[in-house]
mmCIF file of C-alpha atoms and ligand atoms in Angstrom:
data_model
loop_
_atom_site.group_PDB
_atom_site.id
_atom_site.type_symbol
_atom_site.label_atom_id
_atom_site.label_comp_id
_atom_site.label_asym_id
_atom_site.label_seq_id
_atom_site.Cartn_x
_atom_site.Cartn_y
_atom_site.Cartn_z
ATOM 1 C CA UNK A 1 -18.756 23.496 -0.962
ATOM 2 C CA UNK A 2 -15.209 21.908 -0.661
ATOM 3 C CA UNK A 3 -15.230 19.476 2.449
ATOM 4 C CA UNK A 4 -12.793 19.945 4.900
ATOM 5 C CA UNK A 5 -11.754 16.332 5.417
ATOM 6 C CA UNK A 6 -9.381 16.139 8.453
ATOM 7 C CA UNK A 7 -12.162 18.428 10.160
ATOM 8 C CA UNK A 8 -14.690 16.296 9.021
ATOM 9 C CA UNK A 9 -12.731 13.112 10.498
ATOM 10 C CA UNK A 10 -12.058 14.865 13.412
ATOM 11 C CA UNK A 11 -15.820 15.605 14.451
ATOM 12 C CA UNK A 12 -17.110 12.443 13.391
ATOM 13 C CA UNK A 13 -14.024 9.949 14.608
ATOM 14 C CA UNK A 14 -14.217 12.050 17.859
ATOM 15 C CA UNK A 15 -17.660 10.142 19.138
ATOM 16 C CA UNK A 16 -15.987 6.868 18.457
ATOM 17 C CA UNK A 17 -12.521 7.610 20.218
ATOM 18 C CA UNK A 18 -14.318 9.050 23.225
ATOM 19 C CA UNK A 19 -15.963 5.680 23.998
ATOM 20 C CA UNK A 20 -13.320 3.606 22.911
ATOM 21 C CA UNK A 21 -10.766 5.566 25.475
ATOM 22 C CA UNK A 22 -13.113 4.718 28.043
ATOM 23 C CA UNK A 23 -13.614 1.241 27.185
ATOM 24 C CA UNK A 24 -12.920 -1.697 29.638
ATOM 25 C CA UNK A 25 -10.404 -3.387 27.493
ATOM 26 C CA UNK A 26 -8.875 -4.995 30.572
ATOM 27 C CA UNK A 27 -12.414 -7.050 30.902
ATOM 28 C CA UNK A 28 -12.274 -10.628 29.028
ATOM 29 C CA UNK A 29 -15.874 -9.942 28.236
ATOM 30 C CA UNK A 30 -15.922 -6.444 26.998
ATOM 31 C CA UNK A 31 -13.065 -7.443 24.782
ATOM 32 C CA UNK A 32 -14.085 -10.676 23.374
ATOM 33 C CA UNK A 33 -17.766 -9.114 22.844
ATOM 34 C CA UNK A 34 -15.894 -6.335 20.666
ATOM 35 C CA UNK A 35 -13.763 -8.730 18.995
ATOM 36 C CA UNK A 36 -17.003 -10.511 18.146
ATOM 37 C CA UNK A 37 -18.403 -7.568 16.535
ATOM 38 C CA UNK A 38 -15.265 -6.677 14.605
ATOM 39 C CA UNK A 39 -15.369 -10.292 13.010
ATOM 40 C CA UNK A 40 -18.863 -9.778 12.047
ATOM 41 C CA UNK A 41 -17.984 -6.614 10.190
ATOM 42 C CA UNK A 42 -14.527 -7.207 9.048
ATOM 43 C CA UNK A 43 -15.778 -10.790 7.105
ATOM 44 C CA UNK A 44 -17.469 -8.325 4.723
ATOM 45 C CA UNK A 45 -14.477 -6.107 3.974
ATOM 46 C CA UNK A 46 -13.029 -7.853 1.073
ATOM 47 C CA UNK A 47 -16.774 -8.450 -0.243
ATOM 48 C CA UNK A 48 -17.096 -4.663 -0.115
ATOM 49 C CA UNK A 49 -13.777 -3.624 -1.702
ATOM 50 C CA UNK A 50 -14.435 -6.269 -4.482
ATOM 51 C CA UNK A 51 -17.793 -4.835 -4.989
ATOM 52 C CA UNK A 52 -16.647 -1.232 -5.186
ATOM 53 C CA UNK A 53 -13.441 -1.951 -7.358
ATOM 54 C CA UNK A 54 -16.343 -4.027 -9.979
ATOM 55 C CA UNK A 55 -18.356 -0.835 -9.991
ATOM 56 C CA UNK A 56 -15.730 1.696 -11.058
ATOM 57 C CA UNK A 57 -15.540 2.966 -14.218
ATOM 58 C CA UNK A 58 -12.827 2.815 -16.628
ATOM 59 C CA UNK A 59 -11.725 6.496 -16.281
ATOM 60 C CA UNK A 60 -10.769 5.973 -12.650
ATOM 61 C CA UNK A 61 -8.616 2.847 -13.295
ATOM 62 C CA UNK A 62 -6.238 4.165 -11.182
ATOM 63 C CA UNK A 63 -8.736 3.604 -8.468
ATOM 64 C CA UNK A 64 -10.030 0.410 -9.329
ATOM 65 C CA UNK A 65 -6.150 -1.416 -9.581
ATOM 66 C CA UNK A 66 -5.626 0.060 -5.905
ATOM 67 C CA UNK A 67 -8.953 -1.430 -4.799
ATOM 68 C CA UNK A 68 -7.767 -4.728 -6.421
ATOM 69 C CA UNK A 69 -4.751 -4.350 -4.536
ATOM 70 C CA UNK A 70 -6.346 -3.338 -1.136
ATOM 71 C CA UNK A 71 -8.648 -6.179 -1.468
ATOM 72 C CA UNK A 72 -5.738 -8.717 -1.166
ATOM 73 C CA UNK A 73 -4.279 -6.967 1.749
ATOM 74 C CA UNK A 74 -7.520 -7.319 3.628
ATOM 75 C CA UNK A 75 -7.828 -11.141 3.050
ATOM 76 C CA UNK A 76 -7.305 -13.126 6.310
ATOM 77 C CA UNK A 77 -8.106 -10.192 8.675
ATOM 78 C CA UNK A 78 -11.257 -11.757 9.681
ATOM 79 C CA UNK A 79 -9.141 -15.242 10.836
ATOM 80 C CA UNK A 80 -7.032 -12.630 12.918
ATOM 81 C CA UNK A 81 -10.227 -11.612 14.844
ATOM 82 C CA UNK A 82 -11.453 -15.262 15.073
ATOM 83 C CA UNK A 83 -7.943 -16.443 16.523
ATOM 84 C CA UNK A 84 -8.394 -13.918 19.229
ATOM 85 C CA UNK A 85 -11.571 -14.592 20.266
ATOM 86 C CA UNK A 86 -10.268 -18.193 20.684
ATOM 87 C CA UNK A 87 -7.401 -17.215 22.486
ATOM 88 C CA UNK A 88 -9.551 -15.475 24.962
ATOM 89 C CA UNK A 89 -11.207 -18.674 25.673
ATOM 90 C CA UNK A 90 -14.349 -17.907 23.758
ATOM 91 C CA UNK A 91 -16.099 -19.433 20.873
ATOM 92 C CA UNK A 92 -17.631 -16.917 18.333
ATOM 93 C CA UNK A 93 -21.211 -18.882 18.648
ATOM 94 C CA UNK A 94 -21.292 -17.570 21.900
ATOM 95 C CA UNK A 95 -21.191 -13.896 20.834
ATOM 96 C CA UNK A 96 -23.936 -12.943 18.632
ATOM 97 C CA UNK A 97 -23.979 -9.932 16.591
ATOM 98 C CA UNK A 98 -25.827 -6.829 18.012
ATOM 99 C CA UNK A 99 -28.586 -4.986 15.980
ATOM 100 C CA UNK A 100 -26.137 -1.907 15.485
ATOM 101 C CA UNK A 101 -23.431 -4.294 13.844
ATOM 102 C CA UNK A 102 -25.802 -5.943 11.314
ATOM 103 C CA UNK A 103 -27.120 -2.315 10.798
ATOM 104 C CA UNK A 104 -23.675 -1.197 9.648
ATOM 105 C CA UNK A 105 -22.964 -4.055 6.984
ATOM 106 C CA UNK A 106 -26.511 -4.154 5.636
ATOM 107 C CA UNK A 107 -26.207 -0.359 4.970
ATOM 108 C CA UNK A 108 -22.963 -0.691 3.040
ATOM 109 C CA UNK A 109 -25.003 -3.279 0.591
ATOM 110 C CA UNK A 110 -27.365 -0.699 0.153
ATOM 111 C CA UNK A 111 -24.421 1.828 -0.225
ATOM 112 C CA UNK A 112 -22.979 -0.528 -2.955
ATOM 113 C CA UNK A 113 -26.137 -1.203 -4.722
ATOM 114 C CA UNK A 114 -27.679 2.294 -4.698
ATOM 115 C CA UNK A 115 -24.874 4.770 -4.035
ATOM 116 C CA UNK A 116 -22.231 6.070 -6.262
ATOM 117 C CA UNK A 117 -19.141 3.320 -6.596
ATOM 118 C CA UNK A 118 -17.570 5.338 -3.761
ATOM 119 C CA UNK A 119 -20.049 5.837 -1.594
ATOM 120 C CA UNK A 120 -18.333 2.925 0.386
ATOM 121 C CA UNK A 121 -15.290 4.950 1.384
ATOM 122 C CA UNK A 122 -17.176 6.878 4.079
ATOM 123 C CA UNK A 123 -17.183 3.325 6.064
ATOM 124 C CA UNK A 124 -13.982 2.232 5.279
ATOM 125 C CA UNK A 125 -12.185 5.573 6.252
ATOM 126 C CA UNK A 126 -14.238 5.821 9.532
ATOM 127 C CA UNK A 127 -12.618 2.595 10.575
ATOM 128 C CA UNK A 128 -9.009 3.000 9.048
ATOM 129 C CA UNK A 129 -9.230 6.488 10.711
ATOM 130 C CA UNK A 130 -9.917 4.672 14.213
ATOM 131 C CA UNK A 131 -7.338 1.873 13.794
ATOM 132 C CA UNK A 132 -4.742 4.361 12.706
ATOM 133 C CA UNK A 133 -5.564 6.805 15.837
ATOM 134 C CA UNK A 134 -6.155 4.207 18.385
ATOM 135 C CA UNK A 135 -5.440 0.422 17.275
ATOM 136 C CA UNK A 136 -1.765 0.708 18.861
ATOM 137 C CA UNK A 137 -2.915 2.065 22.265
ATOM 138 C CA UNK A 138 -5.933 -0.507 22.439
ATOM 139 C CA UNK A 139 -3.147 -3.465 21.756
ATOM 140 C CA UNK A 140 -0.934 -2.375 24.525
ATOM 141 C CA UNK A 141 -3.914 -2.324 27.073
ATOM 142 C CA UNK A 142 -5.260 -5.832 25.756
ATOM 143 C CA UNK A 143 -1.764 -7.320 25.788
ATOM 144 C CA UNK A 144 -1.216 -6.049 29.419
ATOM 145 C CA UNK A 145 -4.392 -7.247 30.608
ATOM 146 C CA UNK A 146 -4.711 -10.770 28.746
ATOM 147 C CA UNK A 147 -1.308 -11.737 27.320
ATOM 148 C CA UNK A 148 0.631 -11.798 24.206
ATOM 149 C CA UNK A 149 -1.328 -13.217 21.405
ATOM 150 C CA UNK A 150 -4.590 -11.832 22.235
ATOM 151 C CA UNK A 151 -4.529 -8.839 20.255
ATOM 152 C CA UNK A 152 -2.978 -9.966 16.634
ATOM 153 C CA UNK A 153 -6.206 -8.406 14.645
ATOM 154 C CA UNK A 154 -5.443 -4.986 16.502
ATOM 155 C CA UNK A 155 -1.397 -5.287 16.040
ATOM 156 C CA UNK A 156 -1.895 -5.995 12.411
ATOM 157 C CA UNK A 157 -4.092 -2.682 11.799
ATOM 158 C CA UNK A 158 -2.057 -0.816 14.057
ATOM 159 C CA UNK A 159 0.468 -0.920 10.869
ATOM 160 C CA UNK A 160 -1.363 -1.463 7.859
ATOM 161 C CA UNK A 161 -4.142 1.306 8.531
ATOM 162 C CA UNK A 162 -1.666 4.046 8.977
ATOM 163 C CA UNK A 163 -0.880 3.465 5.378
ATOM 164 C CA UNK A 164 -4.252 3.259 4.028
ATOM 165 C CA UNK A 165 -5.922 6.042 5.982
ATOM 166 C CA UNK A 166 -2.799 8.118 4.697
ATOM 167 C CA UNK A 167 -4.081 7.157 1.332
ATOM 168 C CA UNK A 168 -7.540 7.878 1.690
ATOM 169 C CA UNK A 169 -6.761 11.757 2.103
ATOM 170 C CA UNK A 170 -4.890 11.451 -1.581
ATOM 171 C CA UNK A 171 -7.827 9.560 -2.624
ATOM 172 C CA UNK A 172 -10.299 12.261 -1.402
ATOM 173 C CA UNK A 173 -8.341 14.836 -3.290
ATOM 174 C CA UNK A 174 -9.416 13.361 -6.645
ATOM 175 C CA UNK A 175 -12.994 12.993 -6.384
ATOM 176 C CA UNK A 176 -15.841 15.001 -7.564
ATOM 177 C CA UNK A 177 -18.141 16.989 -5.018
ATOM 178 C CA UNK A 178 -20.948 14.525 -5.499
ATOM 179 C CA UNK A 179 -18.884 11.920 -4.315
ATOM 180 C CA UNK A 180 -17.369 13.419 -1.566
ATOM 181 C CA UNK A 181 -21.111 14.384 -0.476
ATOM 182 C CA UNK A 182 -22.029 10.789 -0.424
ATOM 183 C CA UNK A 183 -18.457 9.542 1.176
ATOM 184 C CA UNK A 184 -19.398 12.505 3.907
ATOM 185 C CA UNK A 185 -22.706 10.779 4.513
ATOM 186 C CA UNK A 186 -21.642 7.149 4.929
ATOM 187 C CA UNK A 187 -19.018 8.485 7.107
ATOM 188 C CA UNK A 188 -21.529 10.149 9.581
ATOM 189 C CA UNK A 189 -23.788 7.128 9.226
ATOM 190 C CA UNK A 190 -21.102 4.708 9.949
ATOM 191 C CA UNK A 191 -19.566 6.697 12.840
ATOM 192 C CA UNK A 192 -23.155 6.813 14.431
ATOM 193 C CA UNK A 193 -23.610 3.381 14.017
ATOM 194 C CA UNK A 194 -20.874 2.329 15.761
ATOM 195 C CA UNK A 195 -20.856 4.801 18.460
ATOM 196 C CA UNK A 196 -24.391 2.929 19.234
ATOM 197 C CA UNK A 197 -22.677 -0.531 18.926
ATOM 198 C CA UNK A 198 -20.039 0.684 21.628
ATOM 199 C CA UNK A 199 -22.520 2.070 23.893
ATOM 200 C CA UNK A 200 -24.528 -1.330 23.587
ATOM 201 C CA UNK A 201 -21.485 -3.267 24.629
ATOM 202 C CA UNK A 202 -20.958 -0.954 27.577
ATOM 203 C CA UNK A 203 -24.484 -1.385 28.637
ATOM 204 C CA UNK A 204 -24.737 -4.829 28.291
ATOM 205 C CA UNK A 205 -21.421 -6.957 27.720
ATOM 206 C CA UNK A 206 -18.928 -5.863 30.479
ATOM 207 C CA UNK A 207 -18.186 -8.225 33.499
ATOM 208 C CA UNK A 208 -20.929 -9.855 35.301
ATOM 209 C CA UNK A 209 -23.581 -8.733 33.265
ATOM 210 C CA UNK A 210 -22.509 -10.471 30.257
ATOM 211 C CA UNK A 211 -24.082 -13.618 29.246
ATOM 212 C CA UNK A 212 -20.968 -15.240 27.507
ATOM 213 C CA UNK A 213 -18.449 -17.194 29.673
ATOM 214 C CA UNK A 214 -14.992 -18.027 28.995
ATOM 215 C CA UNK A 215 -14.143 -21.712 27.542
ATOM 216 C CA UNK A 216 -10.920 -23.452 28.221
ATOM 217 C CA UNK A 217 -7.908 -21.262 26.696
ATOM 218 C CA UNK A 218 -6.188 -24.064 25.184
ATOM 219 C CA UNK A 219 -8.021 -24.056 22.222
ATOM 220 C CA UNK A 220 -5.777 -24.391 18.801
ATOM 221 C CA UNK A 221 -5.553 -20.845 16.320
ATOM 222 C CA UNK A 222 -7.312 -21.203 13.461
ATOM 223 C CA UNK A 223 -4.754 -20.740 10.411
ATOM 224 C CA UNK A 224 -5.047 -17.233 9.181
ATOM 225 C CA UNK A 225 -4.723 -16.797 5.338
ATOM 226 C CA UNK A 226 -2.561 -13.824 4.930
ATOM 227 C CA UNK A 227 -1.458 -12.813 1.327
HETATM 228 FE FE1 FE2 B 1 -8.356 -5.107 7.350
#
């Protein structure tokens, strides 16, 4: 059966978006903890894309070359998240990965090892979709509460993922039913795990119940290597 992708994204992203819309972005601890989880995920992105690109067969060279380009576009995005953490006055060393965060990236290495080459797209489309729909408004809330320069990761993704998510639908149209089924499975898993991660952040990492405390805000930012 042909998958209705717009409906699939609406259904699965809705769980993340509802939590995200109610997340206390104005709370420094809550935002710093979210940034840290983002960093722990995003530092794998170029590795995920490189591994996917390497497994794409010659018959899908259009996809292989598209992924190679995409990999370059993602370079340095982990540094953006680290910079924002520092601008907020935190060190990433204070902000450990949550179990759900670890499960998210570990599940991708399983998909990349045992799944079809395109299986990972279920994860990347989940996050590009979320960024495309929400990064702009979250950036505004963050900058209003914490000042300019604290949302560089969100600012970049509010723009680039508009294109990436639009491209996702073109890619999905060209794939086989078996490839679509694996992508759908990974999309559902990724959204469930991200929802669980957000719920734990809300339960444990907001305001006075959060364990981390801001450091000095005068830390020099790390130089991002954007290509
Ligand atoms: Fe990125």
